[in-house]
Amino acid sequence: MNNKTRLVVASGMSVAIYALFFLVSLSIGGILESNLFFLLPIPLIIFTYKYSFKYAIIPYFSIAIIGYLINPISTLIYILTANILGIIYGEMLRKQVQEKIRLLVCIIATFIVDLMSMVIFASLLNYSIQAEIKELLIFFLKLLKLNELVSDKLVFTCIPIFLSYMAFIDGYLVHLFTQIIMGRLKLIEYNRFSIYDYKPPRWMSFIYFILLGTHLISAYFFYMADSILSIVGGILLIL
């Protein structure tokens, strides 16, 4: 089998994997995209790693079209972002970019997905993000047997914290499962990476605390339901 034939077969298999995933997800209410997001980029990561990003554009658009026909909202939020992450991550693997940088890219991508899903689903389903976070805080306070009084300022301040937590977990899972699966396929050498080994540069710590202070001050003194300054501060805090 020559290289062109292998390329066509691999592209078709990648598209078929996503199509099967879409159909299974659709049959159970379309919940797999959000709950198993960390698995979505992996087929394109493998394809891009083997054949480069310029050949990954074809399956990318094929997957996007099939996903749009089956579930356009899910495709917009999860599939397109996951596939872009898959192409970028796969190309970084080809160029042997540092593992810490790849993990950071995964976390940023999953943060964007979580932010988009929260905002878009809140507008479509007409529910309050603040109310959801408040109920979650009350639940945890009950478990810890603490005071259940939760102010609106506290809720608004916790939104980027919850987003960052979810993004970190999802991003790390994308990175971890990619390493495990590609290691099993003998494509790369699987090196166990611990998050405790990651030490960000000192300048990043200074920027983090400046942005953290910006967010907390804006949330405390200029609190509004749609406080632009607080939202921007919260997003920059994660980045």
Coordinates of N, CA and C in Angstrom, one line a residue, residues 18 36-46 81-83 85-87 174 178:
Y18 N -15.4 9.5 14.0 CA -16.2 10.6 14.5 C -17.7 10.4 14.2
L36 N -17.2 13.5 27.3 CA -16.0 12.8 26.8 C -15.2 13.7 25.9
F37 N -15.2 15.0 26.2 CA -14.5 15.9 25.3 C -13.0 15.6 25.2
F38 N -12.4 15.0 26.3 CA -11.0 14.7 26.3 C -10.6 13.7 25.3
L39 N -11.6 12.9 24.8 CA -11.3 11.9 23.8 C -11.4 12.4 22.3
L40 N -12.1 13.5 22.2 CA -12.5 14.0 20.8 C -11.2 14.4 20.0
P41 N -10.2 15.0 20.5 CA -9.1 15.4 19.7 C -8.2 14.3 19.3
I42 N -8.3 13.1 19.9 CA -7.2 12.1 19.8 C -7.1 11.6 18.3
P43 N -8.2 11.2 17.6 CA -8.1 10.7 16.3 C -7.3 11.7 15.3
L44 N -7.6 13.0 15.4 CA -6.9 13.9 14.6 C -5.5 14.2 15.1
I45 N -5.3 14.1 16.3 CA -3.9 14.2 16.8 C -3.0 13.1 16.2
I46 N -3.5 11.9 16.2 CA -2.8 10.7 15.6 C -2.6 11.0 14.1
T81 N -13.7 22.9 18.0 CA -12.6 23.3 18.9 C -11.7 22.1 19.2
A82 N -12.3 20.9 19.4 CA -11.5 19.7 19.6 C -10.7 19.3 18.4
N83 N -11.2 19.5 17.2 CA -10.4 19.1 16.1 C -9.3 20.1 15.8
L85 N -7.8 21.7 18.2 CA -6.8 21.3 19.2 C -6.0 20.0 18.7
G86 N -6.8 19.1 18.1 CA -6.1 17.9 17.6 C -5.0 18.2 16.6
I87 N -5.3 19.1 15.6 CA -4.4 19.4 14.6 C -3.1 20.1 15.2
V174 N -7.0 15.3 28.2 CA -6.6 15.2 26.8 C -5.2 14.9 26.7
T178 N -3.9 11.1 25.3 CA -3.1 11.1 24.1 C -1.8 10.4 24.3

